[in-house]
Amino acid sequence: MKETTVAEYLTVLTTTDDAEKAKALASSAVEAKVAACAQIDGPITSVYRWNGAVQTDQEWRVLYKTTAERYPELEKHIKQVHDYDTPEIVATPITHGSDAYLTWVSEETQRS
């Protein structure tokens, strides 16, 4: 029988339509200690269906590193500060990582 475990660490992805908005999303989450760090890349091209039509837009991707424990607060934070009606918020488990880095993520996201 295979044992199922829940990942202790996550990467969380969102996108936005402006580089400055991406910086604000990244820095506000790190300042709030709901993410240890956030990386921004872009511009990227996103193709998606919205309101029945296929859209193509330029976006910036923000990738947060956090703990599973802090995920609910990070999700809430993104929803509060994001200007999209339905922001992309996708969490992916980190299944392996260096002990030093993951310890740092834990330390940086501890509640004050």
mmCIF file with all atom_site columns, C-alpha atoms in Angstrom:
data_model
loop_
_atom_site.group_PDB
_atom_site.id
_atom_site.type_symbol
_atom_site.label_atom_id
_atom_site.label_alt_id
_atom_site.label_comp_id
_atom_site.label_asym_id
_atom_site.label_entity_id
_atom_site.label_seq_id
_atom_site.pdbx_PDB_ins_code
_atom_site.Cartn_x
_atom_site.Cartn_y
_atom_site.Cartn_z
_atom_site.occupancy
_atom_site.B_iso_or_equiv
_atom_site.pdbx_formal_charge
_atom_site.auth_seq_id
_atom_site.auth_comp_id
_atom_site.auth_asym_id
_atom_site.auth_atom_id
_atom_site.pdbx_PDB_model_num
ATOM 1   C CA . MET A 1 1   ? 0.000   0.000  0.000   1.00 0.00 ? 1   MET A CA 1
ATOM 2   C CA . LYS A 1 2   ? 1.351   3.406  -0.984  1.00 0.00 ? 2   LYS A CA 1
ATOM 3   C CA . GLU A 1 3   ? 1.417   6.115  1.672   1.00 0.00 ? 3   GLU A CA 1
ATOM 4   C CA . THR A 1 4   ? 0.102   9.551  0.703   1.00 0.00 ? 4   THR A CA 1
ATOM 5   C CA . THR A 1 5   ? 1.798   12.594 2.163   1.00 0.00 ? 5   THR A CA 1
ATOM 6   C CA . VAL A 1 6   ? 1.014   16.271 1.898   1.00 0.00 ? 6   VAL A CA 1
ATOM 7   C CA . ALA A 1 7   ? 3.834   18.499 0.706   1.00 0.00 ? 7   ALA A CA 1
ATOM 8   C CA . GLU A 1 8   ? 5.141   20.915 3.311   1.00 0.00 ? 8   GLU A CA 1
ATOM 9   C CA . TYR A 1 9   ? 6.302   23.425 0.687   1.00 0.00 ? 9   TYR A CA 1
ATOM 10  C CA . LEU A 1 10  ? 4.634   24.871 -2.394  1.00 0.00 ? 10  LEU A CA 1
ATOM 11  C CA . THR A 1 11  ? 5.243   27.036 -5.388  1.00 0.00 ? 11  THR A CA 1
ATOM 12  C CA . VAL A 1 12  ? 2.233   29.211 -6.157  1.00 0.00 ? 12  VAL A CA 1
ATOM 13  C CA . LEU A 1 13  ? 1.666   30.806 -9.539  1.00 0.00 ? 13  LEU A CA 1
ATOM 14  C CA . THR A 1 14  ? -0.309  33.862 -10.589 1.00 0.00 ? 14  THR A CA 1
ATOM 15  C CA . THR A 1 15  ? -0.210  36.163 -13.609 1.00 0.00 ? 15  THR A CA 1
ATOM 16  C CA . THR A 1 16  ? -0.994  39.797 -14.235 1.00 0.00 ? 16  THR A CA 1
ATOM 17  C CA . ASP A 1 17  ? -1.068  42.156 -17.207 1.00 0.00 ? 17  ASP A CA 1
ATOM 18  C CA . ASP A 1 18  ? 1.611   44.636 -16.146 1.00 0.00 ? 18  ASP A CA 1
ATOM 19  C CA . ALA A 1 19  ? 5.208   44.435 -14.890 1.00 0.00 ? 19  ALA A CA 1
ATOM 20  C CA . GLU A 1 20  ? 4.608   46.963 -12.104 1.00 0.00 ? 20  GLU A CA 1
ATOM 21  C CA . LYS A 1 21  ? 1.541   45.044 -10.923 1.00 0.00 ? 21  LYS A CA 1
ATOM 22  C CA . ALA A 1 22  ? 3.653   41.876 -10.852 1.00 0.00 ? 22  ALA A CA 1
ATOM 23  C CA . LYS A 1 23  ? 6.257   43.647 -8.704  1.00 0.00 ? 23  LYS A CA 1
ATOM 24  C CA . ALA A 1 24  ? 3.530   44.868 -6.353  1.00 0.00 ? 24  ALA A CA 1
ATOM 25  C CA . LEU A 1 25  ? 2.019   41.377 -6.066  1.00 0.00 ? 25  LEU A CA 1
ATOM 26  C CA . ALA A 1 26  ? 5.450   39.893 -5.375  1.00 0.00 ? 26  ALA A CA 1
ATOM 27  C CA . SER A 1 27  ? 6.688   42.445 -2.862  1.00 0.00 ? 27  SER A CA 1
ATOM 28  C CA . SER A 1 28  ? 3.431   42.716 -0.923  1.00 0.00 ? 28  SER A CA 1
ATOM 29  C CA . ALA A 1 29  ? 3.317   38.932 -0.375  1.00 0.00 ? 29  ALA A CA 1
ATOM 30  C CA . VAL A 1 30  ? 6.933   38.823 0.796   1.00 0.00 ? 30  VAL A CA 1
ATOM 31  C CA . GLU A 1 31  ? 6.353   41.830 3.074   1.00 0.00 ? 31  GLU A CA 1
ATOM 32  C CA . ALA A 1 32  ? 3.292   40.079 4.537   1.00 0.00 ? 32  ALA A CA 1
ATOM 33  C CA . LYS A 1 33  ? 5.441   36.953 5.114   1.00 0.00 ? 33  LYS A CA 1
ATOM 34  C CA . VAL A 1 34  ? 2.978   34.736 3.229   1.00 0.00 ? 34  VAL A CA 1
ATOM 35  C CA . ALA A 1 35  ? 5.766   33.954 0.752   1.00 0.00 ? 35  ALA A CA 1
ATOM 36  C CA . ALA A 1 36  ? 9.511   33.715 1.314   1.00 0.00 ? 36  ALA A CA 1
ATOM 37  C CA . CYS A 1 37  ? 10.242  35.005 -2.170  1.00 0.00 ? 37  CYS A CA 1
ATOM 38  C CA . ALA A 1 38  ? 8.577   35.622 -5.480  1.00 0.00 ? 38  ALA A CA 1
ATOM 39  C CA . GLN A 1 39  ? 10.061  35.496 -8.943  1.00 0.00 ? 39  GLN A CA 1
ATOM 40  C CA . ILE A 1 40  ? 8.706   37.479 -11.863 1.00 0.00 ? 40  ILE A CA 1
ATOM 41  C CA . ASP A 1 41  ? 9.160   36.556 -15.473 1.00 0.00 ? 41  ASP A CA 1
ATOM 42  C CA . GLY A 1 42  ? 7.707   37.927 -18.619 1.00 0.00 ? 42  GLY A CA 1
ATOM 43  C CA . PRO A 1 43  ? 6.362   39.137 -20.691 1.00 0.00 ? 43  PRO A CA 1
ATOM 44  C CA . ILE A 1 44  ? 4.717   35.868 -21.622 1.00 0.00 ? 44  ILE A CA 1
ATOM 45  C CA . THR A 1 45  ? 1.912   35.315 -24.084 1.00 0.00 ? 45  THR A CA 1
ATOM 46  C CA . SER A 1 46  ? -1.258  33.861 -22.586 1.00 0.00 ? 46  SER A CA 1
ATOM 47  C CA . VAL A 1 47  ? -3.984  32.362 -24.767 1.00 0.00 ? 47  VAL A CA 1
ATOM 48  C CA . TYR A 1 48  ? -7.228  31.562 -22.962 1.00 0.00 ? 48  TYR A CA 1
ATOM 49  C CA . ARG A 1 49  ? -10.995 31.547 -23.281 1.00 0.00 ? 49  ARG A CA 1
ATOM 50  C CA . TRP A 1 50  ? -12.808 34.302 -21.383 1.00 0.00 ? 50  TRP A CA 1
ATOM 51  C CA . ASN A 1 51  ? -16.481 35.211 -21.678 1.00 0.00 ? 51  ASN A CA 1
ATOM 52  C CA . GLY A 1 52  ? -16.893 32.844 -24.614 1.00 0.00 ? 52  GLY A CA 1
ATOM 53  C CA . ALA A 1 53  ? -14.059 34.245 -26.734 1.00 0.00 ? 53  ALA A CA 1
ATOM 54  C CA . VAL A 1 54  ? -10.443 33.219 -27.198 1.00 0.00 ? 54  VAL A CA 1
ATOM 55  C CA . GLN A 1 55  ? -8.120  35.952 -25.937 1.00 0.00 ? 55  GLN A CA 1
ATOM 56  C CA . THR A 1 56  ? -4.398  36.489 -26.478 1.00 0.00 ? 56  THR A CA 1
ATOM 57  C CA . ASP A 1 57  ? -2.666  38.838 -24.047 1.00 0.00 ? 57  ASP A CA 1
ATOM 58  C CA . GLN A 1 58  ? 0.749   39.715 -22.721 1.00 0.00 ? 58  GLN A CA 1
ATOM 59  C CA . GLU A 1 59  ? 1.185   38.888 -19.033 1.00 0.00 ? 59  GLU A CA 1
ATOM 60  C CA . TRP A 1 60  ? 3.835   38.629 -16.324 1.00 0.00 ? 60  TRP A CA 1
ATOM 61  C CA . ARG A 1 61  ? 4.110   35.491 -14.227 1.00 0.00 ? 61  ARG A CA 1
ATOM 62  C CA . VAL A 1 62  ? 4.724   35.625 -10.477 1.00 0.00 ? 62  VAL A CA 1
ATOM 63  C CA . LEU A 1 63  ? 5.973   32.434 -8.816  1.00 0.00 ? 63  LEU A CA 1
ATOM 64  C CA . TYR A 1 64  ? 5.899   32.408 -5.014  1.00 0.00 ? 64  TYR A CA 1
ATOM 65  C CA . LYS A 1 65  ? 7.672   29.990 -2.659  1.00 0.00 ? 65  LYS A CA 1
ATOM 66  C CA . THR A 1 66  ? 5.812   29.280 0.561   1.00 0.00 ? 66  THR A CA 1
ATOM 67  C CA . THR A 1 67  ? 4.845   26.632 3.067   1.00 0.00 ? 67  THR A CA 1
ATOM 68  C CA . ALA A 1 68  ? 1.657   24.614 2.830   1.00 0.00 ? 68  ALA A CA 1
ATOM 69  C CA . GLU A 1 69  ? 0.706   26.072 6.212   1.00 0.00 ? 69  GLU A CA 1
ATOM 70  C CA . ARG A 1 70  ? 0.844   29.635 4.833   1.00 0.00 ? 70  ARG A CA 1
ATOM 71  C CA . TYR A 1 71  ? -0.950  28.836 1.556   1.00 0.00 ? 71  TYR A CA 1
ATOM 72  C CA . PRO A 1 72  ? -4.433  29.917 2.731   1.00 0.00 ? 72  PRO A CA 1
ATOM 73  C CA . GLU A 1 73  ? -3.093  33.342 3.715   1.00 0.00 ? 73  GLU A CA 1
ATOM 74  C CA . LEU A 1 74  ? -1.170  33.682 0.447   1.00 0.00 ? 74  LEU A CA 1
ATOM 75  C CA . GLU A 1 75  ? -4.267  32.798 -1.583  1.00 0.00 ? 75  GLU A CA 1
ATOM 76  C CA . LYS A 1 76  ? -6.326  35.322 0.397   1.00 0.00 ? 76  LYS A CA 1
ATOM 77  C CA . HIS A 1 77  ? -3.618  37.963 -0.091  1.00 0.00 ? 77  HIS A CA 1
ATOM 78  C CA . ILE A 1 78  ? -3.466  37.427 -3.856  1.00 0.00 ? 78  ILE A CA 1
ATOM 79  C CA . LYS A 1 79  ? -7.258  37.682 -4.127  1.00 0.00 ? 79  LYS A CA 1
ATOM 80  C CA . GLN A 1 80  ? -7.259  40.913 -2.091  1.00 0.00 ? 80  GLN A CA 1
ATOM 81  C CA . VAL A 1 81  ? -4.530  42.730 -4.025  1.00 0.00 ? 81  VAL A CA 1
ATOM 82  C CA . HIS A 1 82  ? -5.050  41.324 -7.532  1.00 0.00 ? 82  HIS A CA 1
ATOM 83  C CA . ASP A 1 83  ? -7.167  43.339 -9.960  1.00 0.00 ? 83  ASP A CA 1
ATOM 84  C CA . TYR A 1 84  ? -8.360  40.387 -12.093 1.00 0.00 ? 84  TYR A CA 1
ATOM 85  C CA . ASP A 1 85  ? -11.929 39.147 -11.568 1.00 0.00 ? 85  ASP A CA 1
ATOM 86  C CA . THR A 1 86  ? -10.607 35.576 -11.504 1.00 0.00 ? 86  THR A CA 1
ATOM 87  C CA . PRO A 1 87  ? -6.855  35.593 -10.872 1.00 0.00 ? 87  PRO A CA 1
ATOM 88  C CA . GLU A 1 88  ? -4.902  32.482 -11.652 1.00 0.00 ? 88  GLU A CA 1
ATOM 89  C CA . ILE A 1 89  ? -3.810  30.895 -8.384  1.00 0.00 ? 89  ILE A CA 1
ATOM 90  C CA . VAL A 1 90  ? -2.231  27.470 -8.848  1.00 0.00 ? 90  VAL A CA 1
ATOM 91  C CA . ALA A 1 91  ? -0.201  25.681 -6.185  1.00 0.00 ? 91  ALA A CA 1
ATOM 92  C CA . THR A 1 92  ? 2.293   22.947 -6.986  1.00 0.00 ? 92  THR A CA 1
ATOM 93  C CA . PRO A 1 93  ? 3.897   20.796 -4.296  1.00 0.00 ? 93  PRO A CA 1
ATOM 94  C CA . ILE A 1 94  ? 7.649   20.900 -3.876  1.00 0.00 ? 94  ILE A CA 1
ATOM 95  C CA . THR A 1 95  ? 8.507   17.239 -3.495  1.00 0.00 ? 95  THR A CA 1
ATOM 96  C CA . HIS A 1 96  ? 12.276  17.676 -3.108  1.00 0.00 ? 96  HIS A CA 1
ATOM 97  C CA . GLY A 1 97  ? 14.582  20.570 -2.243  1.00 0.00 ? 97  GLY A CA 1
ATOM 98  C CA . SER A 1 98  ? 17.735  21.440 -0.409  1.00 0.00 ? 98  SER A CA 1
ATOM 99  C CA . ASP A 1 99  ? 17.379  21.428 3.367   1.00 0.00 ? 99  ASP A CA 1
ATOM 100 C CA . ALA A 1 100 ? 19.007  24.851 3.664   1.00 0.00 ? 100 ALA A CA 1
ATOM 101 C CA . TYR A 1 101 ? 16.648  26.466 1.141   1.00 0.00 ? 101 TYR A CA 1
ATOM 102 C CA . LEU A 1 102 ? 13.488  24.905 2.555   1.00 0.00 ? 102 LEU A CA 1
ATOM 103 C CA . THR A 1 103 ? 14.533  25.858 6.085   1.00 0.00 ? 103 THR A CA 1
ATOM 104 C CA . TRP A 1 104 ? 14.928  29.431 4.829   1.00 0.00 ? 104 TRP A CA 1
ATOM 105 C CA . VAL A 1 105 ? 11.415  29.317 3.307   1.00 0.00 ? 105 VAL A CA 1
ATOM 106 C CA . SER A 1 106 ? 10.046  28.173 6.675   1.00 0.00 ? 106 SER A CA 1
ATOM 107 C CA . GLU A 1 107 ? 11.890  30.902 8.553   1.00 0.00 ? 107 GLU A CA 1
ATOM 108 C CA . GLU A 1 108 ? 10.803  33.660 6.169   1.00 0.00 ? 108 GLU A CA 1
ATOM 109 C CA . THR A 1 109 ? 7.136   32.693 6.313   1.00 0.00 ? 109 THR A CA 1
ATOM 110 C CA . GLN A 1 110 ? 6.812   32.246 10.087  1.00 0.00 ? 110 GLN A CA 1
ATOM 111 C CA . ARG A 1 111 ? 3.963   34.204 11.620  1.00 0.00 ? 111 ARG A CA 1
ATOM 112 C CA . SER A 1 112 ? 5.169   37.186 13.616  1.00 0.00 ? 112 SER A CA 1
#
